[in-house]
């Protein structure tokens, strides 16, 4: 039976010509990718991935500690006088002095000695090696804010102490506006042109869709700690050879076919692109050499291990700038904090250490900066075996170019009822999230003139560069 | 004749409607809550006719009347507290839920807000001396702000200890 061909109107001709043009572009792109895959997989190329990462490569890794980490249990005042006051304030949450891990900041001094929680030995080592810095008492701010302004309700971020709102504000860095894009997404939009190829997004998430990486142009690409998540039974990599190939080809053919309905056409195009991207990334990932660095058997370590693999194939993907998102949840400890905090901190400490070692192995330690973020800090005054939602919090920055071994910003007074306590030890932030992010963005290559594109509120604050990078 | 009947009926309906609204005289926006003065003296164009009398205190809200009463139970109490928060949010749609710890949230619900909207009387028996809203066993409710519109409310239960097995939780 001969299919009937409808009369070709001018409108239909233009539409189909456009589709053909787009399809040709995709074909050329695919051919380019195939050449790239061949180049990576070719035996003639050295398999040393350290040489495969370009010299001007840079990656930011956001490690989001979902739920609000109690960082005053991470960084503990440990000289006798300060520890005594800390023990009194924290009551049954006070860490035993016997196991504390002392640190010696290079230049920061406020008259106290500090130690890390006993479950963070790797963080202590990284700090001593000057590969880890601590940023004290950073939080969401609309403008620089005094305690009197807080009490008057002036210029406050909306919904302080609410999980989703504060996490969103940390990730958008625009607390006083409805959410539109994340600061990582805006950063990607700005620098994506530096990548020679963008079939695989420079924004990769190991924990699903997130606000941080939401941009206007660059779309985040989600994978898991095992690699690419193919659509069920469509990936040529994941199913039985032969059957899977036929099925995969059939689906591709279906998605490629001309659709009269615009929605169906868009769905088909996106689905096909997703399958193609998955196959491409999966194929290139198989060429990544196994790392000798040992990662702990935790979920966070597995995700950071995958980030290291992705960095090792960055050149094959044509990426000189990458932004990764990894999340570790479970920090919302209103009760049972004494039993839950240590193991979770140990997971964080071990995973961060292994990831840093992997970047050293790959030769990119100076080109990768990992930073933590979290919903908020927690109350210094405990609540029934746990802590409640707070505000200012300490964060960690790790990498070869980090001016580590020091504390940046200003530690809170740790005085309940003091002049930086908004109630029950909810510290008024002395450093804004914008200043923190601006320092990271500057290291990533954003010029001073472009900072406000990524961080629209940065001009309200005094220090667009906090000096830890 | 038919037209006359229709016109007469219409006039009767209009008259009855006018009678109804005149007798009510309340601002439907106030709902079951009570508000403090909504106009400053400077902005009020009407002359004061009762300057010698002190302003009337806010009428007690009905929403919280049944809170912690013997005829209810803890689940009913939690629903009432949730209704207080929901009603607050309805009146402050741009602000969302009240924020802060129990005392601050309670103060906000009791009228410490920019409209002086009192959803619960400040002297309600469920509010303790520290200004915290308490459950029927006298323990302050625990408010867990999951988002600007979602507040989990926890009662410590009969053992009066939070985060134990007899806690009762309202998760909207």
Coordinates of C-alpha atoms in Angstrom, one line a residue:
Chain A
X1 CA 0.0 0.0 0.0
X2 CA 1.4 3.3 -1.0
X3 CA 1.1 5.9 1.7
X4 CA -0.7 9.0 0.7
X5 CA 1.4 12.1 0.7
X6 CA -0.5 15.2 1.6
X7 CA -0.2 18.3 -0.5
X8 CA 2.8 20.3 0.8
X9 CA 1.7 23.7 1.9
X10 CA 4.2 26.6 2.2
X11 CA 3.9 26.5 5.9
X12 CA 4.5 22.7 6.1
X13 CA 7.5 23.1 3.8
X14 CA 9.1 25.7 6.0
X15 CA 8.4 23.6 9.1
X16 CA 9.8 20.4 7.7
X17 CA 12.8 22.3 6.3
X18 CA 13.5 23.7 9.8
X19 CA 13.2 20.2 11.2
X20 CA 15.6 18.9 8.6
X21 CA 18.1 21.6 9.4
X22 CA 17.9 20.8 13.1
X23 CA 18.2 17.2 12.4
X24 CA 21.3 17.7 10.3
X25 CA 22.8 19.8 13.0
X26 CA 22.2 17.0 15.5
X27 CA 23.7 14.5 13.1
X28 CA 26.8 16.6 12.6
X29 CA 27.0 16.9 16.4
X30 CA 26.7 13.2 16.8
X31 CA 29.4 12.6 14.3
X32 CA 31.6 14.9 16.2
X33 CA 30.9 13.1 19.4
X34 CA 31.6 9.8 17.8
X35 CA 35.0 11.1 16.7
X36 CA 35.6 12.3 20.2
X37 CA 34.6 8.9 21.7
X38 CA 36.9 7.2 19.2
X39 CA 39.7 9.5 20.2
X40 CA 39.3 8.7 23.8
X41 CA 38.8 5.0 23.3
X42 CA 41.7 4.8 20.8
X43 CA 44.7 2.7 21.9
X44 CA 47.1 5.3 20.6
X45 CA 46.2 7.8 23.2
X46 CA 47.8 7.7 26.6
X47 CA 45.4 6.4 29.3
X48 CA 46.8 8.7 31.9
X49 CA 43.8 10.9 32.7
X50 CA 46.0 13.4 34.5
X51 CA 47.2 14.5 31.1
X52 CA 43.7 14.4 29.7
X53 CA 42.4 17.3 31.9
X54 CA 43.3 20.6 30.3
X55 CA 45.5 23.0 32.2
X56 CA 42.8 25.6 32.4
X57 CA 40.1 23.2 33.6
X58 CA 38.1 24.2 36.7
X59 CA 35.4 22.5 38.6
X60 CA 33.2 23.6 41.5
X61 CA 31.7 20.8 43.7
X62 CA 28.8 21.9 45.9
X63 CA 28.3 19.5 48.8
X64 CA 24.9 20.5 50.2
X65 CA 24.3 19.3 53.8
X66 CA 20.6 19.0 53.7
X67 CA 18.7 19.6 56.9
X68 CA 21.0 22.2 58.5
X69 CA 24.3 20.9 60.0
X70 CA 25.0 21.8 63.6
X71 CA 28.4 23.3 62.9
X72 CA 28.9 24.4 66.5
X73 CA 29.3 20.6 67.1
X74 CA 31.9 20.5 64.4
X75 CA 34.1 23.5 65.4
X76 CA 34.3 23.5 69.2
X77 CA 36.0 26.1 71.5
X78 CA 38.5 24.0 73.4
X79 CA 40.6 26.2 75.7
X80 CA 39.6 25.5 79.3
X81 CA 37.6 28.7 79.8
X82 CA 35.8 28.6 76.5
X83 CA 35.2 24.9 76.7
X84 CA 33.6 25.3 80.1
X85 CA 31.2 27.9 78.8
X86 CA 30.5 25.7 75.8
X87 CA 29.7 22.7 78.0
X88 CA 27.3 24.7 80.1
X89 CA 25.5 26.1 77.1
X90 CA 25.3 22.8 75.2
X91 CA 24.4 20.7 78.2
X92 CA 24.0 17.1 77.2
X93 CA 25.1 17.8 73.7
X94 CA 28.6 18.9 74.7
X95 CA 31.3 16.8 73.2
X96 CA 33.7 15.1 75.6
X97 CA 37.0 17.0 75.7
X98 CA 38.9 13.8 75.6
X99 CA 38.3 13.1 71.9
X100 CA 38.5 16.6 70.5
X101 CA 40.8 17.1 67.5
X102 CA 42.7 20.3 67.9
X103 CA 43.4 22.7 65.0
X104 CA 45.8 25.6 64.7
X105 CA 44.5 28.3 62.4
X106 CA 47.4 30.1 60.6
X107 CA 46.2 33.6 61.3
X108 CA 42.7 33.7 62.7
X109 CA 42.6 34.6 66.4
X110 CA 39.8 35.6 68.7
X111 CA 41.4 34.5 71.9
X112 CA 40.0 31.0 71.8
X113 CA 41.5 27.7 70.9
X114 CA 39.4 25.5 68.6
X115 CA 39.1 21.8 67.9
X116 CA 37.1 19.6 65.6
X117 CA 34.6 16.9 66.5
X118 CA 36.2 13.5 67.2
X119 CA 34.4 12.1 64.2
X120 CA 36.3 14.3 61.7
X121 CA 39.9 13.2 61.8
X122 CA 40.2 13.5 58.0
X123 CA 39.0 17.1 58.2
X124 CA 41.6 17.7 60.8
X125 CA 44.3 16.3 58.5
X126 CA 43.2 18.4 55.6
X127 CA 43.1 21.5 57.7
X128 CA 46.6 20.8 59.0
X129 CA 47.7 20.3 55.4
X130 CA 46.2 23.6 54.5
X131 CA 43.8 22.1 52.0
X132 CA 40.7 22.9 54.0
X133 CA 39.4 26.2 55.2
X134 CA 36.5 27.1 57.5
X135 CA 34.3 30.0 56.9
X136 CA 32.6 31.0 60.1
X137 CA 29.1 32.2 60.7
X138 CA 27.9 32.6 57.2
X139 CA 24.2 32.8 56.4
X140 CA 21.4 34.2 54.2
X141 CA 21.2 38.0 54.4
X142 CA 19.3 40.5 52.3
X143 CA 21.7 43.3 53.5
X144 CA 24.2 43.6 56.3
X145 CA 22.0 43.3 59.3
X146 CA 22.4 44.2 63.0
X147 CA 20.7 42.6 65.9
X148 CA 18.5 45.7 66.4
X149 CA 17.4 45.4 62.8
X150 CA 16.6 41.7 63.3
X151 CA 14.6 42.5 66.3
X152 CA 12.7 45.2 64.4
X153 CA 12.1 42.7 61.5
X154 CA 14.0 44.9 59.0
X155 CA 15.5 43.5 55.8
X156 CA 15.1 39.9 56.9
X157 CA 15.2 37.0 54.5
X158 CA 11.7 35.6 54.3
X159 CA 10.9 32.5 56.3
X160 CA 14.0 32.3 58.3
X161 CA 14.3 28.9 60.0
X162 CA 12.2 27.1 57.4
X163 CA 14.0 24.2 55.7
X164 CA 12.9 24.5 52.1
X165 CA 12.9 28.3 52.0
X166 CA 16.4 28.6 53.5
X167 CA 17.8 25.9 51.4
X168 CA 16.3 27.6 48.4
X169 CA 17.8 30.9 49.4
X170 CA 21.2 29.4 50.0
X171 CA 21.0 27.9 46.5
X172 CA 19.6 31.0 44.7
X173 CA 21.6 33.6 46.7
X174 CA 18.7 36.0 46.1
X175 CA 16.7 35.7 49.4
X176 CA 14.6 38.7 48.8
X177 CA 13.2 37.6 45.4
X178 CA 11.0 34.8 44.3
X179 CA 13.0 31.9 43.1
X180 CA 13.9 31.9 39.4
X181 CA 17.4 30.5 39.0
X182 CA 20.2 29.1 41.2
X183 CA 23.5 30.9 41.5
X184 CA 25.3 27.8 40.1
X185 CA 22.9 27.9 37.2
X186 CA 23.6 31.5 36.5
X187 CA 27.3 30.8 36.8
X188 CA 27.0 28.0 34.3
X189 CA 25.1 30.3 31.9
X190 CA 27.9 32.8 32.1
X191 CA 30.9 30.5 31.5
X192 CA 29.4 27.7 29.4
X193 CA 30.8 29.4 26.2
X194 CA 34.3 28.3 27.4
X195 CA 33.3 24.7 26.8
X196 CA 34.1 23.5 23.4
X197 CA 31.1 21.1 23.5
X198 CA 28.0 21.2 25.5
X199 CA 26.1 18.1 24.5
X200 CA 26.7 16.9 28.0
X201 CA 25.8 19.7 30.4
X202 CA 28.5 21.3 32.4
X203 CA 26.1 21.2 35.4
X204 CA 25.9 17.6 36.6
X205 CA 23.9 16.6 39.7
X206 CA 24.4 13.3 41.6
X207 CA 21.3 13.9 43.7
X208 CA 18.6 14.7 41.1
X209 CA 17.1 18.1 40.3
X210 CA 18.2 20.9 42.5
X211 CA 17.7 24.7 42.7
X212 CA 21.4 25.5 42.8
X213 CA 22.1 24.4 39.2
X214 CA 18.9 25.7 37.7
X215 CA 19.9 28.2 35.0
X216 CA 18.3 29.9 32.1
X217 CA 20.3 28.3 29.4
X218 CA 22.3 25.5 30.9
X219 CA 20.2 22.5 32.0
X220 CA 21.4 20.3 34.8
X221 CA 22.1 16.7 33.9
X222 CA 21.3 14.0 36.5
X223 CA 23.3 10.8 37.0
X224 CA 23.7 8.6 40.0
X225 CA 26.7 7.2 41.7
X226 CA 26.7 4.2 39.4
X227 CA 26.8 6.3 36.3
X228 CA 24.2 7.1 33.7
X229 CA 20.5 6.3 34.4
X230 CA 19.2 5.0 31.1
X231 CA 15.5 5.0 30.3
X232 CA 14.3 1.5 31.1
X233 CA 15.3 -0.9 28.3
X234 CA 16.3 1.9 25.9
X235 CA 20.0 2.2 26.5
X236 CA 22.2 0.1 24.4
X237 CA 24.6 -0.1 27.3
X238 CA 22.2 -1.5 29.9
X239 CA 20.2 -4.2 28.2
X240 CA 20.9 -7.5 26.5
X241 CA 22.9 -7.0 23.3
X242 CA 21.0 -7.6 20.2
X243 CA 17.5 -7.2 21.7
X244 CA 18.5 -4.0 23.3
X245 CA 20.0 -2.6 20.1
X246 CA 16.9 -3.4 18.1
X247 CA 14.7 -1.9 20.7
X248 CA 16.9 1.1 21.1
X249 CA 16.9 1.7 17.3
X250 CA 13.2 1.3 17.2
X251 CA 12.6 3.9 19.9
X252 CA 15.1 6.3 18.3
X253 CA 13.3 5.9 15.0
X254 CA 10.0 6.6 16.6
X255 CA 11.3 9.7 18.4
X256 CA 12.9 10.9 15.2
X257 CA 9.8 10.6 13.1
X258 CA 8.0 13.8 12.1
X259 CA 5.2 14.7 14.5
X260 CA 2.4 16.9 13.5
X261 CA 1.7 17.8 17.1
X262 CA 4.2 20.3 18.6
X263 CA 4.1 18.7 22.0
X264 CA 4.7 15.2 20.6
X265 CA 7.5 16.6 18.5
X266 CA 9.2 18.3 21.5
X267 CA 8.7 15.1 23.7
X268 CA 10.2 13.0 21.0
X269 CA 13.2 15.3 20.5
X270 CA 13.9 15.6 24.3
X271 CA 13.6 11.8 24.8
X272 CA 15.9 11.1 21.9
X273 CA 18.4 13.6 23.1
X274 CA 18.3 12.1 26.6
X275 CA 18.9 8.6 25.2
X276 CA 21.7 9.9 23.0
X277 CA 23.3 11.9 25.9
X278 CA 23.1 8.9 28.2
X279 CA 24.7 6.6 25.6
X280 CA 27.5 9.2 25.0
X281 CA 28.3 9.8 28.6
X282 CA 28.0 6.1 29.4
X283 CA 30.4 5.2 26.6
X284 CA 32.9 7.9 27.6
X285 CA 32.7 6.9 31.3
X286 CA 33.7 3.4 30.4
X287 CA 37.0 4.8 29.2
X288 CA 37.7 6.4 32.5
X289 CA 40.6 4.5 34.2
X290 CA 39.9 3.1 37.6
X291 CA 41.2 5.3 40.4
X292 CA 43.6 3.8 42.9
X293 CA 42.2 6.1 45.6
X294 CA 40.1 4.2 48.0
X295 CA 36.7 5.6 48.8
X296 CA 34.8 4.6 51.9
X297 CA 31.7 2.5 51.4
X298 CA 29.2 5.3 51.9
X299 CA 26.7 6.9 49.6
X300 CA 28.4 10.3 49.7
X301 CA 31.8 8.7 49.0
X302 CA 30.3 6.8 46.0
X303 CA 28.8 10.0 44.6
X304 CA 32.0 11.9 45.0
X305 CA 33.9 9.0 43.4
X306 CA 31.6 9.4 40.4
X307 CA 32.4 13.1 40.3
X308 CA 36.1 12.3 40.2
X309 CA 35.4 9.9 37.2
X310 CA 33.5 12.6 35.5
X311 CA 36.3 15.1 36.0
X312 CA 38.7 12.6 34.5
X313 CA 36.8 12.5 31.3
X314 CA 36.1 16.2 31.1
X315 CA 38.4 16.7 28.1
X316 CA 36.7 13.9 26.2
X317 CA 33.4 15.7 26.8
X318 CA 34.8 19.0 25.7
X319 CA 34.3 20.6 29.1
X320 CA 36.7 23.1 30.6
X321 CA 34.3 24.2 33.3
X322 CA 32.1 21.9 35.3
X323 CA 29.8 22.4 38.3
X324 CA 28.7 19.4 40.4
X325 CA 26.0 19.0 43.0
X326 CA 26.2 16.3 45.7
X327 CA 23.8 16.2 48.7
X328 CA 24.2 14.6 52.1
X329 CA 21.0 14.7 54.1
X330 CA 20.1 13.8 57.6
X331 CA 21.4 16.8 59.5
X332 CA 18.0 17.9 60.9
X333 CA 18.6 16.5 64.3
X334 CA 15.9 17.8 66.7
X335 CA 16.4 14.7 68.8
X336 CA 19.0 11.9 69.3
X337 CA 21.8 14.2 68.0
X338 CA 24.4 12.5 70.2
X339 CA 23.9 9.2 68.5
X340 CA 23.3 10.5 64.9
X341 CA 25.7 13.3 64.5
X342 CA 29.1 11.4 64.8
X343 CA 28.4 8.8 62.1
X344 CA 27.1 11.4 59.6
X345 CA 30.1 13.7 60.2
X346 CA 32.4 10.7 59.8
X347 CA 30.7 10.0 56.4
X348 CA 31.3 13.6 55.4
X349 CA 34.9 13.7 56.6
X350 CA 35.9 10.4 55.0
X351 CA 34.2 11.2 51.7
X352 CA 35.7 14.6 51.4
X353 CA 39.2 13.3 52.2
X354 CA 38.9 10.5 49.6
X355 CA 37.7 12.9 47.0
X356 CA 40.5 15.3 47.6
X357 CA 43.0 12.4 47.3
X358 CA 41.3 11.4 44.0
X359 CA 41.8 14.9 42.6
X360 CA 45.5 14.7 43.6
X361 CA 45.7 11.3 41.8
X362 CA 44.1 12.9 38.7
X363 CA 46.5 15.9 38.9
X364 CA 43.6 18.3 39.3
X365 CA 43.7 19.2 43.0
X366 CA 44.4 22.8 42.1
X367 CA 41.6 22.9 39.6
X368 CA 38.8 21.5 41.8
X369 CA 37.3 23.3 44.7
X370 CA 34.7 21.6 46.9
X371 CA 32.5 23.7 49.2
X372 CA 29.7 22.9 51.7
X373 CA 26.4 24.7 52.0
X374 CA 23.4 23.9 54.3
X375 CA 19.9 25.1 55.1
X376 CA 21.0 27.0 58.2
X377 CA 22.9 26.5 61.4
X378 CA 21.3 25.2 64.6
X379 CA 20.5 26.6 68.0
X380 CA 23.3 26.7 70.4
X381 CA 20.9 25.9 73.2
X382 CA 19.8 22.3 72.8
X383 CA 16.3 21.0 72.6
X384 CA 15.4 17.6 74.0
X385 CA 18.5 15.8 72.9
X386 CA 18.8 17.8 69.7
X387 CA 18.9 21.3 68.2
X388 CA 16.4 23.5 66.5
X389 CA 16.7 25.5 63.3
X390 CA 19.2 28.3 63.5
X391 CA 20.7 30.8 61.1
X392 CA 24.5 31.6 60.7
X393 CA 26.6 28.5 60.2
X394 CA 30.2 27.4 59.5
X395 CA 31.1 26.0 56.1
X396 CA 34.1 24.1 54.7
X397 CA 36.1 24.8 51.5
X398 CA 38.5 22.2 50.2
X399 CA 40.9 22.1 47.4
X400 CA 44.5 22.5 46.2
X401 CA 44.3 26.3 45.8
X402 CA 42.3 26.9 48.9
X403 CA 44.3 29.0 51.4
X404 CA 43.5 26.3 54.0
X405 CA 44.5 25.8 57.6
X406 CA 42.6 28.9 58.6
X407 CA 39.3 30.2 59.7
X408 CA 37.8 33.0 57.7
X409 CA 35.0 35.4 58.6
X410 CA 34.2 36.0 62.2
X411 CA 33.2 33.4 64.8
X412 CA 30.1 34.2 66.8
X413 CA 30.4 35.2 70.4
X414 CA 28.9 31.9 71.5
X415 CA 27.2 33.9 74.2
X416 CA 23.6 33.0 74.6
X417 CA 21.8 36.4 74.9
X418 CA 24.9 38.1 73.4
X419 CA 25.0 40.7 70.8
X420 CA 24.9 38.3 67.9
X421 CA 22.3 35.9 69.4
X422 CA 18.8 36.3 67.8
X423 CA 17.4 33.8 70.3
X424 CA 18.6 30.5 71.8
X425 CA 21.9 30.8 70.1
X426 CA 20.7 31.4 66.5
X427 CA 23.7 33.4 65.4
X428 CA 23.2 36.5 63.3
X429 CA 25.4 35.8 60.3
X430 CA 28.5 38.0 60.1
X431 CA 29.2 37.0 56.5
X432 CA 26.6 36.7 53.8
X433 CA 26.0 33.8 51.5
X434 CA 26.7 36.2 48.6
X435 CA 30.2 37.0 49.8
X436 CA 30.9 33.3 50.2
X437 CA 29.6 32.5 46.7
X438 CA 31.3 35.5 45.1
X439 CA 34.7 34.3 46.4
X440 CA 34.0 30.9 44.8
X441 CA 32.7 32.5 41.5
X442 CA 35.8 34.7 41.3
X443 CA 38.0 31.7 41.6
X444 CA 35.9 30.0 38.8
X445 CA 36.8 32.9 36.5
X446 CA 34.0 35.4 36.9
X447 CA 35.3 38.9 36.5
X448 CA 34.4 41.6 39.0
X449 CA 32.2 43.3 36.4
X450 CA 30.2 40.1 35.9
X451 CA 29.8 39.1 39.6
X452 CA 26.5 40.9 39.8
X453 CA 25.2 38.8 36.9
X454 CA 25.7 35.7 39.0
X455 CA 25.0 37.3 42.4
X456 CA 22.7 40.3 41.9
X457 CA 22.9 41.4 45.6
X458 CA 26.7 41.3 46.0
X459 CA 27.1 45.0 45.8
X460 CA 25.2 45.3 49.1
X461 CA 28.0 43.6 50.9
X462 CA 31.5 44.8 51.8
X463 CA 33.6 41.7 50.9
X464 CA 33.1 40.2 47.4
X465 CA 36.3 38.2 48.1
X466 CA 36.8 36.7 51.5
X467 CA 40.4 35.5 50.6
X468 CA 40.1 31.8 51.1
X469 CA 40.9 31.1 47.4
Chain B
X1 CA -49.6 43.5 35.2
X2 CA -46.8 40.9 34.8
X3 CA -44.2 43.6 34.6
X4 CA -45.5 45.3 37.7
X5 CA -45.2 42.0 39.7
X6 CA -41.6 41.6 38.5
X7 CA -40.6 45.1 39.4
X8 CA -42.3 44.8 42.8
X9 CA -40.5 41.6 43.5
X10 CA -37.2 43.1 42.6
X11 CA -37.7 46.0 44.9
X12 CA -38.6 43.7 47.7
X13 CA -35.4 41.7 47.2
X14 CA -33.3 44.9 47.1
X15 CA -35.0 46.1 50.3
X16 CA -34.4 42.8 52.1
X17 CA -30.8 42.7 51.1
X18 CA -30.2 46.2 52.3
X19 CA -31.9 45.3 55.6
X20 CA -29.6 42.3 56.0
X21 CA -26.3 44.1 55.4
X22 CA -27.3 47.0 57.6
X23 CA -28.1 44.7 60.5
X24 CA -24.8 42.7 60.1
X25 CA -22.5 45.7 59.8
X26 CA -19.4 43.6 60.2
X27 CA -16.4 43.6 57.8
X28 CA -16.4 40.2 56.2
X29 CA -12.6 40.4 56.0
X30 CA -12.3 40.1 59.8
X31 CA -13.7 36.5 59.6
X32 CA -13.5 34.8 63.0
X33 CA -10.4 36.6 64.0
X34 CA -10.2 39.9 65.8
X35 CA -8.2 42.9 64.7
X36 CA -6.9 45.8 66.5
X37 CA -7.3 49.4 65.2
X38 CA -6.8 49.4 61.4
X39 CA -6.6 53.1 60.8
X40 CA -4.3 55.5 62.4
X41 CA -5.7 58.7 63.9
X42 CA -3.8 60.7 61.3
X43 CA -5.4 58.8 58.4
X44 CA -8.9 58.6 59.8
X45 CA -11.0 61.3 58.2
X46 CA -14.0 60.8 60.6
X47 CA -14.2 62.9 63.7
X48 CA -13.8 61.0 67.0
X49 CA -17.1 60.8 68.8
X50 CA -16.0 58.6 71.7
X51 CA -12.6 60.1 72.7
X52 CA -13.4 59.6 76.3
X53 CA -13.7 55.9 76.1
X54 CA -10.6 53.6 75.8
X55 CA -10.4 51.5 72.7
X56 CA -12.3 48.2 72.9
X57 CA -10.0 45.2 73.5
X58 CA -9.8 42.7 70.7
X59 CA -12.6 40.2 70.9
X60 CA -11.3 36.7 71.7
X61 CA -10.9 34.5 68.7
X62 CA -13.2 31.5 68.5
X63 CA -10.7 29.3 66.7
X64 CA -8.8 28.4 69.8
X65 CA -11.7 28.2 72.2
X66 CA -11.7 24.4 72.2
X67 CA -8.0 24.0 72.5
X68 CA -7.0 21.7 75.4
X69 CA -10.6 21.4 76.6
X70 CA -11.6 18.2 78.4
X71 CA -14.1 17.4 75.7
X72 CA -11.4 17.2 73.1
X73 CA -8.2 15.2 72.6
X74 CA -4.7 15.9 71.5
X75 CA -5.4 15.2 67.8
X76 CA -8.3 17.8 67.9
X77 CA -5.9 20.2 69.6
X78 CA -3.3 19.8 66.9
X79 CA -5.9 20.4 64.3
X80 CA -6.8 23.6 66.1
X81 CA -3.2 24.8 66.2
X82 CA -2.8 24.0 62.6
X83 CA -6.0 26.0 61.9
X84 CA -4.5 28.9 63.7
X85 CA -1.4 28.8 61.5
X86 CA -3.4 28.3 58.4
X87 CA -5.7 31.2 59.1
X88 CA -2.6 33.4 59.8
X89 CA -1.2 32.4 56.5
X90 CA -4.4 33.1 54.7
X91 CA -4.4 36.6 56.2
X92 CA -0.7 37.1 55.3
X93 CA -0.3 35.3 52.0
X94 CA 2.9 37.1 51.2
X95 CA 4.5 36.2 54.5
X96 CA 3.6 32.6 54.8
X97 CA 3.6 30.9 58.2
X98 CA 4.8 32.7 61.3
X99 CA 8.5 32.1 61.9
X100 CA 10.7 31.5 65.0
X101 CA 10.4 29.4 68.0
X102 CA 7.3 28.6 70.0
X103 CA 7.2 31.9 71.9
X104 CA 7.7 34.0 68.8
X105 CA 5.1 32.0 66.8
X106 CA 2.6 32.2 69.6
X107 CA 3.2 36.0 70.0
X108 CA 2.6 36.4 66.3
X109 CA -0.6 34.4 66.4
X110 CA -1.8 36.4 69.5
X111 CA -1.6 39.7 67.6
X112 CA 2.0 40.7 67.5
X113 CA 1.9 41.2 63.7
X114 CA 1.5 44.2 61.5
X115 CA -2.3 43.9 61.4
X116 CA -2.6 43.2 65.1
X117 CA -4.5 40.2 64.0
X118 CA -5.2 38.1 67.2
X119 CA -6.1 34.6 66.3
X120 CA -5.7 33.4 69.9
X121 CA -6.2 35.5 73.0
X122 CA -2.8 36.4 74.6
X123 CA -4.2 35.2 77.9
X124 CA -5.5 31.9 76.6
X125 CA -4.9 29.2 79.2
X126 CA -2.8 27.2 76.7
X127 CA -0.2 29.9 76.7
X128 CA 2.4 29.5 79.5
X129 CA 4.3 32.3 81.4
X130 CA 7.1 32.1 78.8
X131 CA 4.5 32.9 76.1
X132 CA 4.6 29.4 74.6
X133 CA 1.6 27.6 73.3
X134 CA 1.3 24.3 75.3
X135 CA -0.4 21.0 74.8
X136 CA -3.0 19.6 77.2
X137 CA -0.2 18.2 79.4
X138 CA 1.5 21.6 79.7
X139 CA 4.5 21.0 77.4
X140 CA 5.1 23.6 74.7
X141 CA 4.2 22.4 71.2
X142 CA 7.2 21.9 68.9
X143 CA 6.9 23.7 65.6
X144 CA 9.0 22.3 62.8
X145 CA 9.0 24.7 59.8
X146 CA 9.5 22.5 56.8
X147 CA 8.6 25.3 54.4
X148 CA 6.9 28.7 54.4
X149 CA 3.6 27.0 54.1
X150 CA 4.1 23.7 55.8
X151 CA 4.5 23.4 59.5
X152 CA 4.7 20.1 61.3
X153 CA 3.3 20.4 64.9
X154 CA 4.4 18.0 67.6
X155 CA 3.1 17.4 71.0
X156 CA 5.4 15.7 73.5
X157 CA 2.5 13.5 74.6
X158 CA 1.6 12.3 78.2
X159 CA 5.3 11.7 79.1
X160 CA 5.9 15.5 78.5
X161 CA 9.2 14.6 76.7
X162 CA 9.7 15.5 73.1
X163 CA 11.0 13.0 70.6
X164 CA 9.8 10.0 72.5
X165 CA 7.4 7.2 71.3
X166 CA 4.3 8.8 72.7
X167 CA 4.7 12.0 70.8
X168 CA 1.7 13.0 68.7
X169 CA 2.5 14.8 65.4
X170 CA 0.4 16.7 63.0
X171 CA 1.9 16.8 59.5
X172 CA -0.2 18.9 57.1

